PDB file of C-alpha atoms in Angstrom:
ATOM      1  CA  MET A   1      -5.596  11.225  30.192  1.00  0.00           C
ATOM      2  CA  ARG A   2      -6.961  14.403  28.383  1.00  0.00           C
ATOM      3  CA  ALA A   3     -10.801  14.823  28.424  1.00  0.00           C
ATOM      4  CA  GLN A   4     -10.653  14.917  24.645  1.00  0.00           C
ATOM      5  CA  ASN A   5      -9.058  11.362  24.616  1.00  0.00           C
ATOM      6  CA  ARG A   6     -11.447   9.673  26.678  1.00  0.00           C
ATOM      7  CA  PRO A   7     -14.052   8.899  23.957  1.00  0.00           C
ATOM      8  CA  ILE A   8     -11.671   8.176  21.360  1.00  0.00           C
ATOM      9  CA  TYR A   9     -10.013   5.532  24.152  1.00  0.00           C
ATOM     10  CA  ALA A  10     -13.135   4.027  25.180  1.00  0.00           C
ATOM     11  CA  VAL A  11     -14.223   3.575  21.164  1.00  0.00           C
ATOM     12  CA  SER A  12     -10.753   1.859  20.927  1.00  0.00           C
ATOM     13  CA  THR A  13     -11.141  -0.290  23.952  1.00  0.00           C
ATOM     14  CA  TRP A  14     -14.699  -1.286  22.491  1.00  0.00           C
ATOM     15  CA  VAL A  15     -13.508  -2.243  19.245  1.00  0.00           C
ATOM     16  CA  ARG A  16     -10.495  -4.272  20.328  1.00  0.00           C
ATOM     17  CA  ARG A  17     -12.514  -6.403  22.688  1.00  0.00           C
ATOM     18  CA  GLN A  18     -14.960  -7.358  19.777  1.00  0.00           C
ATOM     19  CA  PRO A  19     -14.586 -10.541  17.939  1.00  0.00           C
ATOM     20  CA  PRO A  20     -13.131 -11.003  14.495  1.00  0.00           C
ATOM     21  CA  LYS A  21     -15.942 -10.892  12.579  1.00  0.00           C
ATOM     22  CA  VAL A  22     -17.650  -7.936  14.372  1.00  0.00           C
ATOM     23  CA  LYS A  23     -14.252  -5.875  13.417  1.00  0.00           C
ATOM     24  CA  ALA A  24     -14.515  -6.732   9.814  1.00  0.00           C
ATOM     25  CA  PHE A  25     -17.883  -5.817   9.574  1.00  0.00           C
ATOM     26  CA  LEU A  26     -16.998  -2.417  11.478  1.00  0.00           C
ATOM     27  CA  ALA A  27     -13.982  -2.160   8.974  1.00  0.00           C
ATOM     28  CA  VAL A  28     -16.628  -2.575   5.890  1.00  0.00           C
ATOM     29  CA  VAL A  29     -18.893   0.010   7.198  1.00  0.00           C
ATOM     30  CA  SER A  30     -16.172   2.686   7.891  1.00  0.00           C
ATOM     31  CA  GLY A  31     -14.723   2.104   4.690  1.00  0.00           C
ATOM     32  CA  MET A  32     -18.427   2.356   2.545  1.00  0.00           C
ATOM     33  CA  ALA A  33     -19.100   5.233   4.924  1.00  0.00           C
ATOM     34  CA  ALA A  34     -15.929   7.555   4.021  1.00  0.00           C
ATOM     35  CA  LEU A  35     -16.365   6.001   0.354  1.00  0.00           C
ATOM     36  CA  VAL A  36     -19.838   7.697   0.760  1.00  0.00           C
ATOM     37  CA  LEU A  37     -18.568  10.885   2.274  1.00  0.00           C
ATOM     38  CA  LEU A  38     -15.611  11.180  -0.346  1.00  0.00           C
ATOM     39  CA  ARG A  39     -18.186  10.867  -3.147  1.00  0.00           C
ATOM     40  CA  PHE A  40     -19.898  14.008  -2.184  1.00  0.00           C
ATOM     41  CA  ILE A  41     -16.771  15.994  -1.176  1.00  0.00           C
ATOM     42  CA  VAL A  42     -14.986  15.528  -3.918  1.00  0.00           C
ATOM     43  CA  HIS A  43     -16.681  16.381  -7.168  1.00  0.00           C
ATOM     44  CA  ASP A  44     -13.139  15.404  -9.552  1.00  0.00           C
ATOM     45  CA  HIS A  45     -12.971  11.958  -8.679  1.00  0.00           C
ATOM     46  CA  ASP A  46      -9.422  11.418 -10.584  1.00  0.00           C
ATOM     47  CA  ASN A  47      -7.977  14.144  -7.620  1.00  0.00           C
ATOM     48  CA  LEU A  48      -8.022  11.135  -5.712  1.00  0.00           C
ATOM     49  CA  PHE A  49      -5.619   9.703  -7.711  1.00  0.00           C
ATOM     50  CA  VAL A  50      -3.464  12.500  -7.708  1.00  0.00           C
ATOM     51  CA  ALA A  51      -4.255  12.771  -3.941  1.00  0.00           C
ATOM     52  CA  ALA A  52      -2.835   9.422  -3.547  1.00  0.00           C
ATOM     53  CA  GLU A  53      -0.048   9.807  -5.713  1.00  0.00           C
ATOM     54  CA  ALA A  54       0.922  13.287  -3.327  1.00  0.00           C
ATOM     55  CA  VAL A  55       0.822  11.049  -0.416  1.00  0.00           C
ATOM     56  CA  HIS A  56       2.916   8.508  -1.271  1.00  0.00           C
ATOM     57  CA  SER A  57       5.341  10.924  -2.292  1.00  0.00           C
ATOM     58  CA  LEU A  58       5.250  12.130   1.036  1.00  0.00           C
ATOM     59  CA  GLY A  59       5.842   9.085   2.801  1.00  0.00           C
ATOM     60  CA  ILE A  60       8.564   8.418   0.411  1.00  0.00           C
ATOM     61  CA  SER A  61      10.036  11.780   1.992  1.00  0.00           C
ATOM     62  CA  VAL A  62       9.845  10.623   5.151  1.00  0.00           C
ATOM     63  CA  LEU A  63      11.445   7.423   4.650  1.00  0.00           C
ATOM     64  CA  ILE A  64      14.246   9.390   2.600  1.00  0.00           C
ATOM     65  CA  TYR A  65      14.662  11.634   5.867  1.00  0.00           C
ATOM     66  CA  LYS A  66      15.477   8.671   8.426  1.00  0.00           C
ATOM     67  CA  LEU A  67      18.062   7.293   6.033  1.00  0.00           C
ATOM     68  CA  MET A  68      19.704  10.571   5.859  1.00  0.00           C
ATOM     69  CA  LYS A  69      19.285  12.309   9.216  1.00  0.00           C
ATOM     70  CA  GLU A  70      18.895   9.343  11.189  1.00  0.00           C
ATOM     71  CA  LYS A  71      21.630   7.289   9.301  1.00  0.00           C
ATOM     72  CA  THR A  72      19.940   4.025  10.207  1.00  0.00           C
ATOM     73  CA  CYS A  73      17.592   1.662   8.290  1.00  0.00           C
ATOM     74  CA  ALA A  74      16.131   0.013  11.528  1.00  0.00           C
ATOM     75  CA  GLY A  75      12.936  -1.239  10.782  1.00  0.00           C
ATOM     76  CA  LEU A  76      12.871  -0.997   6.957  1.00  0.00           C
ATOM     77  CA  SER A  77      12.260  -4.304   5.121  1.00  0.00           C
ATOM     78  CA  LEU A  78      14.828  -4.428   2.280  1.00  0.00           C
ATOM     79  CA  LYS A  79      12.350  -6.950   0.693  1.00  0.00           C
ATOM     80  CA  SER A  80       9.350  -4.859   0.625  1.00  0.00           C
ATOM     81  CA  GLN A  81      11.540  -2.570  -1.421  1.00  0.00           C
ATOM     82  CA  GLU A  82      12.588  -4.613  -3.641  1.00  0.00           C
ATOM     83  CA  LEU A  83       9.379  -5.715  -4.511  1.00  0.00           C
ATOM     84  CA  THR A  84       8.055  -2.268  -5.250  1.00  0.00           C
ATOM     85  CA  ALA A  85      11.062  -1.577  -7.348  1.00  0.00           C
ATOM     86  CA  ILE A  86      10.147  -4.984  -9.206  1.00  0.00           C
ATOM     87  CA  PHE A  87       6.347  -3.936  -9.538  1.00  0.00           C
ATOM     88  CA  LEU A  88       7.564  -0.004 -10.650  1.00  0.00           C
ATOM     89  CA  ALA A  89      10.043  -1.500 -13.323  1.00  0.00           C
ATOM     90  CA  VAL A  90       7.348  -3.820 -14.530  1.00  0.00           C
ATOM     91  CA  ARG A  91       4.687  -1.031 -14.687  1.00  0.00           C
ATOM     92  CA  LEU A  92       7.194   1.384 -16.098  1.00  0.00           C
ATOM     93  CA  TYR A  93       7.768  -0.977 -19.214  1.00  0.00           C
ATOM     94  CA  CYS A  94       4.216  -1.612 -19.491  1.00  0.00           C
ATOM     95  CA  SER A  95       3.828   1.931 -19.472  1.00  0.00           C
ATOM     96  CA  PHE A  96       6.235   3.113 -22.250  1.00  0.00           C
ATOM     97  CA  VAL A  97       5.079   0.149 -24.597  1.00  0.00           C
ATOM     98  CA  MET A  98       1.424   0.258 -24.408  1.00  0.00           C
ATOM     99  CA  GLU A  99       0.652   3.756 -23.067  1.00  0.00           C
ATOM    100  CA  TYR A 100       2.358   6.519 -21.192  1.00  0.00           C
ATOM    101  CA  ASP A 101       0.971   9.531 -19.471  1.00  0.00           C
ATOM    102  CA  ILE A 102       2.036  11.959 -16.456  1.00  0.00           C
ATOM    103  CA  HIS A 103       1.722   8.966 -14.114  1.00  0.00           C
ATOM    104  CA  THR A 104       4.641   7.141 -16.101  1.00  0.00           C
ATOM    105  CA  LEU A 105       6.942  10.120 -15.285  1.00  0.00           C
ATOM    106  CA  LEU A 106       5.450   9.805 -11.658  1.00  0.00           C
ATOM    107  CA  ASP A 107       6.276   5.917 -11.460  1.00  0.00           C
ATOM    108  CA  LEU A 108       9.737   6.928 -12.535  1.00  0.00           C
ATOM    109  CA  ALA A 109      10.387   9.250 -10.014  1.00  0.00           C
ATOM    110  CA  THR A 110       9.602   7.039  -7.342  1.00  0.00           C
ATOM    111  CA  LEU A 111      11.373   3.802  -9.044  1.00  0.00           C
ATOM    112  CA  GLY A 112      14.358   6.098  -9.221  1.00  0.00           C
ATOM    113  CA  THR A 113      13.890   6.780  -5.078  1.00  0.00           C
ATOM    114  CA  THR A 114      13.116   3.534  -4.293  1.00  0.00           C
ATOM    115  CA  LEU A 115      16.339   1.895  -5.662  1.00  0.00           C
ATOM    116  CA  TRP A 116      18.322   4.831  -3.821  1.00  0.00           C
ATOM    117  CA  VAL A 117      16.595   3.428  -0.624  1.00  0.00           C
ATOM    118  CA  ILE A 118      17.879  -0.064  -1.430  1.00  0.00           C
ATOM    119  CA  TYR A 119      21.443   1.140  -2.327  1.00  0.00           C
ATOM    120  CA  MET A 120      21.393   2.866   1.092  1.00  0.00           C
ATOM    121  CA  ILE A 121      19.937  -0.285   3.019  1.00  0.00           C
ATOM    122  CA  ARG A 122      22.267  -2.384   1.024  1.00  0.00           C
ATOM    123  CA  PHE A 123      25.695  -0.827   1.504  1.00  0.00           C
ATOM    124  CA  LYS A 124      25.682   2.436   3.229  1.00  0.00           C
ATOM    125  CA  LEU A 125      23.677   1.314   6.226  1.00  0.00           C
ATOM    126  CA  ARG A 126      24.024  -2.365   6.379  1.00  0.00           C
ATOM    127  CA  SER A 127      25.146  -2.451  10.044  1.00  0.00           C
ATOM    128  CA  SER A 128      21.688  -1.045  11.228  1.00  0.00           C
ATOM    129  CA  TYR A 129      19.646  -3.619   8.633  1.00  0.00           C
ATOM    130  CA  MET A 130      17.484  -5.998  10.794  1.00  0.00           C
ATOM    131  CA  GLU A 131      17.852  -8.980   8.564  1.00  0.00           C
ATOM    132  CA  ASP A 132      17.316 -11.771  10.935  1.00  0.00           C
ATOM    133  CA  LYS A 133      13.477  -9.899  11.010  1.00  0.00           C
ATOM    134  CA  ASP A 134      12.966  -9.163   7.672  1.00  0.00           C
ATOM    135  CA  ASN A 135      12.331 -13.394   7.125  1.00  0.00           C
ATOM    136  CA  PHE A 136       9.405 -13.123   4.647  1.00  0.00           C
ATOM    137  CA  ALA A 137       9.762 -15.141   1.825  1.00  0.00           C
ATOM    138  CA  ILE A 138       9.237 -13.341  -1.399  1.00  0.00           C
ATOM    139  CA  TYR A 139       8.732 -16.314  -3.981  1.00  0.00           C
ATOM    140  CA  TYR A 140       5.345 -16.630  -1.803  1.00  0.00           C
ATOM    141  CA  VAL A 141       4.259 -13.566  -3.032  1.00  0.00           C
ATOM    142  CA  VAL A 142       6.082 -13.125  -6.713  1.00  0.00           C
ATOM    143  CA  ALA A 143       5.152 -17.017  -7.699  1.00  0.00           C
ATOM    144  CA  PRO A 144       1.301 -16.569  -7.017  1.00  0.00           C
ATOM    145  CA  CYS A 145       1.564 -13.284  -8.944  1.00  0.00           C
ATOM    146  CA  ALA A 146       3.044 -14.661 -11.643  1.00  0.00           C
ATOM    147  CA  VAL A 147       0.808 -17.679 -12.395  1.00  0.00           C
ATOM    148  CA  LEU A 148      -2.152 -15.048 -11.576  1.00  0.00           C
ATOM    149  CA  ALA A 149      -1.076 -13.229 -14.320  1.00  0.00           C
ATOM    150  CA  LEU A 150      -0.875 -15.906 -16.809  1.00  0.00           C
ATOM    151  CA  LEU A 151      -4.057 -16.973 -15.845  1.00  0.00           C
ATOM    152  CA  ILE A 152      -6.106 -13.745 -15.624  1.00  0.00           C
ATOM    153  CA  HIS A 153      -5.031 -10.876 -17.340  1.00  0.00           C
ATOM    154  CA  PRO A 154      -6.198  -7.882 -20.028  1.00  0.00           C
ATOM    155  CA  SER A 155      -8.291  -8.879 -23.132  1.00  0.00           C
ATOM    156  CA  THR A 156      -6.841  -5.842 -24.846  1.00  0.00           C
ATOM    157  CA  SER A 157      -5.409  -5.930 -28.347  1.00  0.00           C
ATOM    158  CA  HIS A 158      -1.747  -5.436 -26.571  1.00  0.00           C
ATOM    159  CA  HIS A 159       0.873  -8.107 -27.259  1.00  0.00           C
ATOM    160  CA  PHE A 160       0.391 -11.265 -25.330  1.00  0.00           C
ATOM    161  CA  VAL A 161       3.835 -11.163 -23.058  1.00  0.00           C
ATOM    162  CA  ASN A 162       3.133  -7.253 -22.408  1.00  0.00           C
ATOM    163  CA  ARG A 163      -0.757  -7.774 -21.116  1.00  0.00           C
ATOM    164  CA  ILE A 164       0.867 -10.398 -18.728  1.00  0.00           C
ATOM    165  CA  PHE A 165       3.557  -7.953 -17.293  1.00  0.00           C
ATOM    166  CA  TRP A 166       0.704  -5.427 -16.681  1.00  0.00           C
ATOM    167  CA  ALA A 167      -1.338  -8.039 -14.596  1.00  0.00           C
ATOM    168  CA  PHE A 168       1.655  -8.880 -12.531  1.00  0.00           C
ATOM    169  CA  CYS A 169       2.527  -5.626 -11.553  1.00  0.00           C
ATOM    170  CA  VAL A 170      -0.966  -4.905 -10.810  1.00  0.00           C
ATOM    171  CA  TYR A 171      -1.052  -7.895  -8.255  1.00  0.00           C
ATOM    172  CA  LEU A 172       2.369  -7.615  -7.218  1.00  0.00           C
ATOM    173  CA  GLU A 173       1.265  -4.244  -5.970  1.00  0.00           C
ATOM    174  CA  ALA A 174      -1.155  -5.254  -3.603  1.00  0.00           C
ATOM    175  CA  VAL A 175       0.913  -7.450  -1.453  1.00  0.00           C
ATOM    176  CA  SER A 176       4.577  -5.792  -1.792  1.00  0.00           C
ATOM    177  CA  VAL A 177       3.996  -3.867   1.526  1.00  0.00           C
ATOM    178  CA  LEU A 178       3.761  -7.781   3.187  1.00  0.00           C
ATOM    179  CA  PRO A 179       7.337  -7.879   3.831  1.00  0.00           C
ATOM    180  CA  GLN A 180       7.624  -4.631   5.849  1.00  0.00           C
ATOM    181  CA  LEU A 181       4.444  -5.618   7.684  1.00  0.00           C
ATOM    182  CA  ARG A 182       6.285  -8.753   8.900  1.00  0.00           C
ATOM    183  CA  VAL A 183       9.332  -6.548   9.984  1.00  0.00           C
ATOM    184  CA  MET A 184       7.107  -4.581  12.332  1.00  0.00           C
ATOM    185  CA  GLN A 185       5.220  -7.937  13.635  1.00  0.00           C
ATOM    186  CA  ASN A 186       8.792  -9.382  14.455  1.00  0.00           C
ATOM    187  CA  THR A 187      10.338  -6.144  15.950  1.00  0.00           C
ATOM    188  CA  LYS A 188       6.678  -5.600  17.986  1.00  0.00           C
ATOM    189  CA  ILE A 189       7.989  -1.616  18.371  1.00  0.00           C
ATOM    190  CA  VAL A 190       7.909   0.805  15.463  1.00  0.00           C
ATOM    191  CA  GLU A 191      10.093   4.384  15.378  1.00  0.00           C
ATOM    192  CA  PRO A 192       7.948   7.093  14.355  1.00  0.00           C
ATOM    193  CA  PHE A 193       9.634   7.458  10.978  1.00  0.00           C
ATOM    194  CA  THR A 194       8.906   4.047   9.430  1.00  0.00           C
ATOM    195  CA  ALA A 195       5.389   4.154  11.118  1.00  0.00           C
ATOM    196  CA  HIS A 196       4.739   7.428   9.211  1.00  0.00           C
ATOM    197  CA  TYR A 197       5.945   5.760   6.355  1.00  0.00           C
ATOM    198  CA  VAL A 198       3.682   2.873   6.420  1.00  0.00           C
ATOM    199  CA  PHE A 199       0.562   4.784   7.368  1.00  0.00           C
ATOM    200  CA  ALA A 200       1.277   7.165   4.332  1.00  0.00           C
ATOM    201  CA  LEU A 201       0.961   3.907   2.091  1.00  0.00           C
ATOM    202  CA  GLY A 202      -2.249   3.263   3.631  1.00  0.00           C
ATOM    203  CA  VAL A 203      -3.816   6.409   3.226  1.00  0.00           C
ATOM    204  CA  ALA A 204      -2.531   6.564  -0.175  1.00  0.00           C
ATOM    205  CA  ARG A 205      -3.736   2.788  -1.306  1.00  0.00           C
ATOM    206  CA  PHE A 206      -7.374   3.790   0.429  1.00  0.00           C
ATOM    207  CA  LEU A 207      -7.525   7.067  -1.843  1.00  0.00           C
ATOM    208  CA  SER A 208      -6.393   4.901  -4.917  1.00  0.00           C
ATOM    209  CA  CYS A 209      -8.879   2.337  -4.144  1.00  0.00           C
ATOM    210  CA  ALA A 210     -12.118   4.867  -3.639  1.00  0.00           C
ATOM    211  CA  HIS A 211     -11.084   6.740  -6.998  1.00  0.00           C
ATOM    212  CA  TRP A 212     -11.498   3.083  -8.833  1.00  0.00           C
ATOM    213  CA  VAL A 213     -14.597   2.374  -6.697  1.00  0.00           C
ATOM    214  CA  LEU A 214     -16.299   5.849  -7.409  1.00  0.00           C
ATOM    215  CA  GLN A 215     -15.143   5.692 -10.906  1.00  0.00           C
ATOM    216  CA  VAL A 216     -16.926   2.381 -11.074  1.00  0.00           C
ATOM    217  CA  LEU A 217     -19.830   3.503  -9.747  1.00  0.00           C
ATOM    218  CA  ASP A 218     -20.250   6.786 -11.944  1.00  0.00           C
ATOM    219  CA  SER A 219     -19.867   4.914 -14.971  1.00  0.00           C
ATOM    220  CA  ARG A 220     -22.811   2.678 -13.869  1.00  0.00           C
ATOM    221  CA  GLY A 221     -20.170  -0.479 -14.523  1.00  0.00           C
ATOM    222  CA  HIS A 222     -18.791   0.991 -17.580  1.00  0.00           C
ATOM    223  CA  LEU A 223     -15.375   1.289 -16.786  1.00  0.00           C
ATOM    224  CA  LEU A 224     -15.179  -2.519 -15.942  1.00  0.00           C
ATOM    225  CA  VAL A 225     -16.443  -3.373 -19.119  1.00  0.00           C
ATOM    226  CA  ALA A 226     -13.681  -0.374 -20.777  1.00  0.00           C
ATOM    227  CA  LEU A 227     -10.831  -2.698 -19.158  1.00  0.00           C
ATOM    228  CA  GLY A 228     -11.771  -5.705 -20.971  1.00  0.00           C
ATOM    229  CA  TYR A 229     -13.849  -8.692 -20.900  1.00  0.00           C
ATOM    230  CA  GLY A 230     -13.661 -11.925 -18.405  1.00  0.00           C
ATOM    231  CA  LEU A 231     -12.460 -11.792 -14.529  1.00  0.00           C
ATOM    232  CA  TRP A 232      -9.667  -9.034 -15.221  1.00  0.00           C
ATOM    233  CA  PRO A 233     -11.614  -6.072 -14.818  1.00  0.00           C
ATOM    234  CA  SER A 234     -12.909  -7.260 -11.354  1.00  0.00           C
ATOM    235  CA  MET A 235      -9.629  -8.676 -10.466  1.00  0.00           C
ATOM    236  CA  VAL A 236      -8.134  -4.855 -11.189  1.00  0.00           C
ATOM    237  CA  LEU A 237     -10.837  -3.633  -8.235  1.00  0.00           C
ATOM    238  CA  ILE A 238     -10.198  -6.541  -6.003  1.00  0.00           C
ATOM    239  CA  SER A 239      -6.416  -6.000  -5.902  1.00  0.00           C
ATOM    240  CA  GLU A 240      -7.035  -2.215  -5.004  1.00  0.00           C
ATOM    241  CA  ILE A 241      -9.238  -3.402  -2.298  1.00  0.00           C
ATOM    242  CA  VAL A 242      -6.973  -5.982  -1.197  1.00  0.00           C
ATOM    243  CA  GLN A 243      -4.091  -3.629  -1.224  1.00  0.00           C
ATOM    244  CA  THR A 244      -6.587  -1.157   1.237  1.00  0.00           C
ATOM    245  CA  PHE A 245      -7.469  -4.117   4.024  1.00  0.00           C
ATOM    246  CA  ILE A 246      -3.710  -5.548   4.245  1.00  0.00           C
ATOM    247  CA  LEU A 247      -2.505  -2.156   5.686  1.00  0.00           C
ATOM    248  CA  ALA A 248      -6.059  -1.392   7.240  1.00  0.00           C
ATOM    249  CA  ASP A 249      -5.218  -2.759  10.639  1.00  0.00           C
ATOM    250  CA  PHE A 250      -1.926  -1.177  10.883  1.00  0.00           C
ATOM    251  CA  CYS A 251      -3.769   1.833  10.131  1.00  0.00           C
ATOM    252  CA  TYR A 252      -5.947   1.322  13.180  1.00  0.00           C
ATOM    253  CA  TYR A 253      -3.076   1.169  15.688  1.00  0.00           C
ATOM    254  CA  TYR A 254      -1.344   3.854  14.034  1.00  0.00           C
ATOM    255  CA  VAL A 255      -4.273   6.269  14.739  1.00  0.00           C
ATOM    256  CA  LYS A 256      -4.927   4.923  18.005  1.00  0.00           C
ATOM    257  CA  SER A 257      -1.227   5.090  18.958  1.00  0.00           C
ATOM    258  CA  VAL A 258      -0.701   9.088  17.668  1.00  0.00           C
ATOM    259  CA  PHE A 259      -4.045   9.918  19.501  1.00  0.00           C
ATOM    260  CA  GLY A 260      -3.086   8.415  22.656  1.00  0.00           C
ATOM    261  CA  GLY A 261       0.143  10.541  22.672  1.00  0.00           C
ATOM    262  CA  GLN A 262       2.534   7.728  22.020  1.00  0.00           C
ATOM    263  CA  LEU A 263       5.682   8.458  19.827  1.00  0.00           C
ATOM    264  CA  VAL A 264       6.771   4.848  19.380  1.00  0.00           C
ATOM    265  CA  LEU A 265       3.812   2.613  17.912  1.00  0.00           C
ATOM    266  CA  ARG A 266       3.535  -1.048  19.939  1.00  0.00           C
ATOM    267  CA  LEU A 267       1.819  -3.371  17.881  1.00  0.00           C
ATOM    268  CA  PRO A 268       0.065  -6.492  19.820  1.00  0.00           C
ATOM    269  CA  SER A 269       0.526 -10.190  18.630  1.00  0.00           C
ATOM    270  CA  GLY A 270      -1.495 -10.995  15.549  1.00  0.00           C
ATOM    271  CA  VAL A 271      -1.847  -7.692  13.487  1.00  0.00           C
ATOM    272  CA  VAL A 272      -0.158  -9.051  10.509  1.00  0.00           C
TER     273      VAL A 272
END
């Protein structure tokens, strides 16, 4: 083992041996430290949201390269892509009828590429699709998100149905990656392009979450008030945090694999 990798290996070994509560504590401390660092490094915190969009686009580019050059969709979750298409379509609808900006165009481009990925998996590369591994029941997330949107949604002056749709896409986005994580957990071995794509999603989610948290801190909580009253403002922030923590475990093993010089990521049992 190379000398520069020994400290990293020692730290990762120590962390792996700790009980779940200690791991959770370390994750929270690391996240808070990263937020403090970003607060001092990035002066305009809106740039974090732009960076999140850029990293997400990079991840999609890796996915497109995999499908075009490798001619295989092995390891990819069709259900995750379908959930992504659903929340993007709903968010686009909300953008057009409520308030649209540059992010509307970005979402439109992302939806277009996502629909293309779905088409490739369903028709062009169907023979390499691991349908038996993609066994996450999506109604486990769609139904709760719909119910939660009915109960907790924005308190703005927009039409009641539009406010429910807005809440639904926020909640669904937070858990849309779960089928992809289930596929990787079932296969245990994740090939590089899929790993790069999911890691990009994790980084994008962290940057987006950091953007919201720092905006709330900078406005001393006034941003939450601007989003409405009741539980909705808190749920927006919680959804961002949930997205980040869902992918945190995978990102840890991804970084460990990269520093260990492994081209293929091997996931231990119980990661998802």
